[in-house]
Coordinates of C-alpha atoms and ligand atoms in Angstrom, one line a residue:
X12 CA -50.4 -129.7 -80.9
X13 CA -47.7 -131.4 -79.5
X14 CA -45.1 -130.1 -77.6
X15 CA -41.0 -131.4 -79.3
X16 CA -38.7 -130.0 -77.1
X17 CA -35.9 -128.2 -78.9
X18 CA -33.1 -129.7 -78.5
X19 CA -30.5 -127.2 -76.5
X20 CA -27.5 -126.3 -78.3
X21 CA -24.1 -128.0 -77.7
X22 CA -22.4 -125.0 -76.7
X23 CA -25.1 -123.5 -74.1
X24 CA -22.8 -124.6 -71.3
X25 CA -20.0 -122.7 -73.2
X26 CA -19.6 -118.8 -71.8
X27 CA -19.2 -116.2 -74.9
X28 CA -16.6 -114.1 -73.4
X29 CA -12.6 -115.2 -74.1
X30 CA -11.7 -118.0 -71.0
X31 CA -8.6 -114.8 -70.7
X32 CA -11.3 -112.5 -70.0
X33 CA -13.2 -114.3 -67.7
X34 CA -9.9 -115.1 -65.8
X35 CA -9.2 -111.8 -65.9
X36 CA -12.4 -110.5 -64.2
X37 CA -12.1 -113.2 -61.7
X38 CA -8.8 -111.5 -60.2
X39 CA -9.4 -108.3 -60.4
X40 CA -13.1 -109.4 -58.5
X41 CA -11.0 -111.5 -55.7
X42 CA -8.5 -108.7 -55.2
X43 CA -11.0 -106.4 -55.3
X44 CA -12.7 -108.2 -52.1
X45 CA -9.3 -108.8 -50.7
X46 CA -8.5 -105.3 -50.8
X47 CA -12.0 -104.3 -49.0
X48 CA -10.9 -106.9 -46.3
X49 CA -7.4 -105.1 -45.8
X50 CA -8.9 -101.9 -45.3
X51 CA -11.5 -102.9 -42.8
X52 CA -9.0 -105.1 -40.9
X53 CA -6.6 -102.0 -40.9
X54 CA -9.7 -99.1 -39.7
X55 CA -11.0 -101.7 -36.9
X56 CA -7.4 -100.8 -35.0
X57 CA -8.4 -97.2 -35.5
X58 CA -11.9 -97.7 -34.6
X59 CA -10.5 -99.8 -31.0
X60 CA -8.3 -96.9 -30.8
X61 CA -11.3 -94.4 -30.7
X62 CA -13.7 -96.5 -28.5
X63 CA -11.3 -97.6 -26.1
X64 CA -9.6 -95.1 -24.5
X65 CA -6.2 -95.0 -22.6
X66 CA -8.2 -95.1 -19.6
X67 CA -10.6 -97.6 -20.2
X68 CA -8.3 -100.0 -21.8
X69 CA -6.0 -99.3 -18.5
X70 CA -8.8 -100.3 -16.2
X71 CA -9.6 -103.6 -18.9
X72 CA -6.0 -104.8 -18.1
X73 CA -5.6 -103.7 -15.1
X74 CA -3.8 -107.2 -13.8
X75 CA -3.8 -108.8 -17.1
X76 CA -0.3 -110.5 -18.1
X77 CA 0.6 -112.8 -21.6
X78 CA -0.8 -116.5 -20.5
X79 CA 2.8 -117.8 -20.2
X80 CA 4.7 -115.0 -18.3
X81 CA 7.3 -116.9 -15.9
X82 CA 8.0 -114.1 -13.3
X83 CA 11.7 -114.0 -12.5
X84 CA 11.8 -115.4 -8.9
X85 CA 10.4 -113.5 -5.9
X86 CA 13.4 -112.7 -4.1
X87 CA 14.3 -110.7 -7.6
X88 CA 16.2 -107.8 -6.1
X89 CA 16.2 -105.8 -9.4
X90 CA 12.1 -105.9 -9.1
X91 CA 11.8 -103.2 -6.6
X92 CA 14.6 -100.7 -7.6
X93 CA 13.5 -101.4 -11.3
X94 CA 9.9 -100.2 -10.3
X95 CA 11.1 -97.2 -8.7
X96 CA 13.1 -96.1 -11.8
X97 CA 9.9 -96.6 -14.0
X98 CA 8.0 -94.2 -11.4
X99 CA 10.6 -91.7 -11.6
X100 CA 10.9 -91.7 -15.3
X101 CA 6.9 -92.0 -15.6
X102 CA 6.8 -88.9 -13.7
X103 CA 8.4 -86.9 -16.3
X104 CA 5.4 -87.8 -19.0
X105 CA 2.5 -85.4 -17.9
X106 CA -0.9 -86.8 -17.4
X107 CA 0.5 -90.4 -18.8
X108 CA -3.7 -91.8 -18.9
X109 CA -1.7 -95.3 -17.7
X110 CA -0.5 -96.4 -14.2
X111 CA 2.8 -98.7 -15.6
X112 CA 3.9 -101.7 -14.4
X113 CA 6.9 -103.3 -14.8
X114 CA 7.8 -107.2 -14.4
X115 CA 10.4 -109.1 -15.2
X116 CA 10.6 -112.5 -16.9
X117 CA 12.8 -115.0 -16.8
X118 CA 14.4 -115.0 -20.1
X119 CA 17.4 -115.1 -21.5
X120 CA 16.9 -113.1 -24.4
X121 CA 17.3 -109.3 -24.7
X122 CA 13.7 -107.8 -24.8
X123 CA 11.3 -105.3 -23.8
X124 CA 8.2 -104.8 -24.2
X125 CA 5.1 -102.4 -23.6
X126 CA 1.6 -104.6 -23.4
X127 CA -1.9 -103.5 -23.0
X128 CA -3.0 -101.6 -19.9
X129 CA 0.3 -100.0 -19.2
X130 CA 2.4 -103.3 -18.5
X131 CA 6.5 -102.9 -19.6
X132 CA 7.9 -106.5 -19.0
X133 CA 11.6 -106.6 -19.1
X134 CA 13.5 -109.7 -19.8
X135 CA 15.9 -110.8 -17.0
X136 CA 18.1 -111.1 -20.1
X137 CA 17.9 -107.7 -20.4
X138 CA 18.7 -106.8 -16.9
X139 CA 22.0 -108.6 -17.1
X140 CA 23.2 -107.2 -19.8
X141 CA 22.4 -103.1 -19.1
X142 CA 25.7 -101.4 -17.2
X143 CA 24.2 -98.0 -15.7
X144 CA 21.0 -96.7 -14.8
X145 CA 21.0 -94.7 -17.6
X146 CA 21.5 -97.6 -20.4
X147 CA 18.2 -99.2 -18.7
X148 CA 16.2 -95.7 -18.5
X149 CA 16.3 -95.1 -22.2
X150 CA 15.0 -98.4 -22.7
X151 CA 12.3 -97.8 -20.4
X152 CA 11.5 -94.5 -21.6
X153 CA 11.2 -96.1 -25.3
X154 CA 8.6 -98.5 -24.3
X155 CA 6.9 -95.3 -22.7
X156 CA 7.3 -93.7 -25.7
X157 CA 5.5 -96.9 -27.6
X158 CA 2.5 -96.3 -24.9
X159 CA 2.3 -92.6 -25.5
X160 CA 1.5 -93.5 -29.5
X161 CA -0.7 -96.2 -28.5
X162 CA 1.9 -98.3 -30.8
X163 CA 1.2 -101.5 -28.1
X164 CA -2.3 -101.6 -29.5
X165 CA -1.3 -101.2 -33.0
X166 CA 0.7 -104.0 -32.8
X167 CA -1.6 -106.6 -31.4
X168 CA -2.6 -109.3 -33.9
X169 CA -5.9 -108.7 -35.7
X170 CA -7.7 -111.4 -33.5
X171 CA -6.6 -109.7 -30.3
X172 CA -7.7 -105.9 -31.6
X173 CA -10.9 -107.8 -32.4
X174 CA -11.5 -108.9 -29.0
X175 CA -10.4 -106.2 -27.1
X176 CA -13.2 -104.1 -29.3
X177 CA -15.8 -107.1 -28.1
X178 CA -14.9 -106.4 -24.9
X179 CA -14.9 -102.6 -24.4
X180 CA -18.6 -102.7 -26.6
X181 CA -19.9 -105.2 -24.5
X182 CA -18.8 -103.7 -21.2
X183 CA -17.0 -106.9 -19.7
X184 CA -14.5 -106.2 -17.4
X185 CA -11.1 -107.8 -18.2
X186 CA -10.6 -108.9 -21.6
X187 CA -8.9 -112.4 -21.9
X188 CA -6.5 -112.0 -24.3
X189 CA -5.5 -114.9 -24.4
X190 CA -1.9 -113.9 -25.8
X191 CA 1.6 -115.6 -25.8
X192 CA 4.6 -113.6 -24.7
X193 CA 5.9 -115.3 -27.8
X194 CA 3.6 -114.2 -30.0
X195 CA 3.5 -110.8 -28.6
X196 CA 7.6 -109.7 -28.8
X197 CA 7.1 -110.8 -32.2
X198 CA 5.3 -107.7 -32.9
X199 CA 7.1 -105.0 -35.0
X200 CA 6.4 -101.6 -35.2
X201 CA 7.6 -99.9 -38.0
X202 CA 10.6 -98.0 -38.3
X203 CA 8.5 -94.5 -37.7
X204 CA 7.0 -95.8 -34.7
X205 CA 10.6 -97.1 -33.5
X206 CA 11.9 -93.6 -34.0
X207 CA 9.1 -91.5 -32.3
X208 CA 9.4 -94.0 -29.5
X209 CA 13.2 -93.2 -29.5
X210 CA 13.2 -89.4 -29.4
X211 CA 10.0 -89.8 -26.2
X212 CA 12.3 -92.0 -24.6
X213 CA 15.8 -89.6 -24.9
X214 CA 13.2 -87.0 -23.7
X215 CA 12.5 -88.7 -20.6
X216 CA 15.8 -89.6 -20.2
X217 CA 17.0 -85.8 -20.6
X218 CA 14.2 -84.6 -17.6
X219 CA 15.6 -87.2 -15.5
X220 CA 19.6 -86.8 -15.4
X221 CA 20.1 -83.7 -17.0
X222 CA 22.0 -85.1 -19.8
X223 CA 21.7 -88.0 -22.3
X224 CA 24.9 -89.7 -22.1
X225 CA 24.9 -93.1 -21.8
X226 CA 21.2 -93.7 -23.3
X227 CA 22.1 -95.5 -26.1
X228 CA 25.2 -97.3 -24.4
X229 CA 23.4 -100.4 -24.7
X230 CA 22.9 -100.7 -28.3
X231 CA 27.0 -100.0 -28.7
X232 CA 27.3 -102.5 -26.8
X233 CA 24.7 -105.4 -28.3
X234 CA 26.0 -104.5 -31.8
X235 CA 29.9 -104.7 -31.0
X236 CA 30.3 -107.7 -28.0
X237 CA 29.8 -110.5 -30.6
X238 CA 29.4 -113.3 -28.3
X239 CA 26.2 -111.2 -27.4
X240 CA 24.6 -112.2 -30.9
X241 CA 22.4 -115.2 -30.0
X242 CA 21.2 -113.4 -27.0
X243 CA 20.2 -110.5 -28.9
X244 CA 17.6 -111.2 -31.7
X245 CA 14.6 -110.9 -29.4
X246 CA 15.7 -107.3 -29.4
X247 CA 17.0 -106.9 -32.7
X248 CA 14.3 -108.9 -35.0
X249 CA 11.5 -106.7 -32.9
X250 CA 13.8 -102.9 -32.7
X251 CA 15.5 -101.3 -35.6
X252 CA 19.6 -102.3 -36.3
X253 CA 21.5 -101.4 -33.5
X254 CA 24.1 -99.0 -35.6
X255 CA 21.1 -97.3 -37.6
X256 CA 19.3 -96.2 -34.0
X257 CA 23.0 -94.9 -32.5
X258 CA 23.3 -92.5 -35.4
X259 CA 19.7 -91.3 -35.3
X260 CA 20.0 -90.6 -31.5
X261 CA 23.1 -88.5 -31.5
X262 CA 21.9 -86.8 -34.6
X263 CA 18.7 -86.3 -32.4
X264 CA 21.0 -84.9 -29.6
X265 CA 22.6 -82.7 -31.1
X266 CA 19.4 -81.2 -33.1
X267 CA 18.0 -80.5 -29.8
X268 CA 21.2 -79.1 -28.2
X269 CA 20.8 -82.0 -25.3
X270 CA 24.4 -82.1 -23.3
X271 CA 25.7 -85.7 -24.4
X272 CA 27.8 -85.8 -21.3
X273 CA 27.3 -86.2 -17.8
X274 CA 27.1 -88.3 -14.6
X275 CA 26.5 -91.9 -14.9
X276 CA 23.9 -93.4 -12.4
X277 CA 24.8 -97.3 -11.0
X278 CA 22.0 -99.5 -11.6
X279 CA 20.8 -99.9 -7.5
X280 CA 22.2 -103.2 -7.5
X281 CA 25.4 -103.4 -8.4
Ligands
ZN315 ZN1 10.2 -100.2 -29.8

């Protein structure tokens, strides 16, 4: 018998279902996969978090710095008396897991920042601008505060997390990073993060003078002195609005009873 091949219909190519429909299930399928991507993006920072600890990640970065750090020049007076002050106000945070370092860069800008392995770079920027020891010490205690939450890690770009996992599985040494100061002080924590690193920082600033005054002097002083503005978006775009964190840190002050007055330190080299 011969074989007469039926002849397919027109419409076999044609899907049943109504082209909306099918649309339909094709977005709720792609967020669906987006949405699984999200969630194990956001848990790998939690799972670096649990597998490298303080200590390990301090000994990973032991002399790491950001790829482009210019160090302010050698003969830097501020470097040692700025060191000291981070020593003193790092003794006040009980078994901190991280030995801190502090460098300054040569920027103009108004930033801080706390980086992995206990590294607080301060802007030269920054330096210029702070009146009294106890201006600086509240920003320094902040960015202590931001290492006491593990915020710094939180904050690193998904690629970086990923690498610094690589490394601490695998055992290597120093991680290489491979990360740009820029890219890094464009970090933001969110505003919860900002605040918990606030009220560590007025802590530490309480244990060292007794008294709080003059710890958010700084911010007065960014947010009034207008001809400040283009110095100060490094600080702003990355740290909540200047007049937002004043009222937060009195209110804080006064919750806690903290004296809001007392002696003003001079920076060591003025
Ligand atoms: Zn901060």
């Amino acid at each position: 018998m011969r074989y007469v091949p039926r002849k397919a219909p027109d419409d076999v190519n044609v899907s049943k279902e109504h082209p909306l429909v099918e649309a339909s299930t094709l977005v709720v399928g792609l967020s669906l996969i987006f949405l699984a991507i999200a969630l194990v993006l956001v848990l790998m920072v939690d799972i670096v978090l649990l597998f490298v600890s303080p200590q390990r990640e301090a000994e990973m970065f032991s002399s790491w710095r950001p790829d482009d750090f210019v160090a302010a020049e050698d003969e830097d007076d501020r470097l040692r008396p700025l060191r000291d002050l981070t020593a003193r106000l790092v003794s006040h945070w009980e078994d901190s897991p991280y030995e801190i370092r502090v460098e300054i860069s040569d920027d103009s800008n108004l930033n801080a920042m706390a980086l992995p392995g206990g590294l607080i770079i301060v802007t030269s920027g920054l330096l210029n601008t702070v009146e009294s020891e106890n201006e600086l010490a509240f920003v320094i205690g902040h960015e202590l505060g931001h290492f006491r939450n593990r915020d710094h890690i939180r904050g690193l770009g998904r690629g970086v997390v990923l690498s610094i996992l690589i490394a601490a599985v695998s055992g290597s040494g120093g991680a290489d990073l491979g990360a740009s100061l820029g890219d890094l002080a464009l970090r933001s924590f969110s505003r919860g993060q900002e605040s918990d690193a606030d009220e560590f920082g007025l802590e530490i600033v309480l244990k060292e003078y007794g008294h709080v005054d003059e710890a958010w002097r700084f911010f007065e002083r960014i947010d009034h002195d207008n001809q400040f503005v283009y110095l100060i978006t490094a600080y702003v775009s990355t740290h909540p609005a200047p007049d937002d964190r004043i009222d937060r840190l009195q209110d804080l002050a006064k919750a806690r009873r903290w004296p809001a007055e007392g002696a003003i330190t001079p920076l060591a080299w003025q």
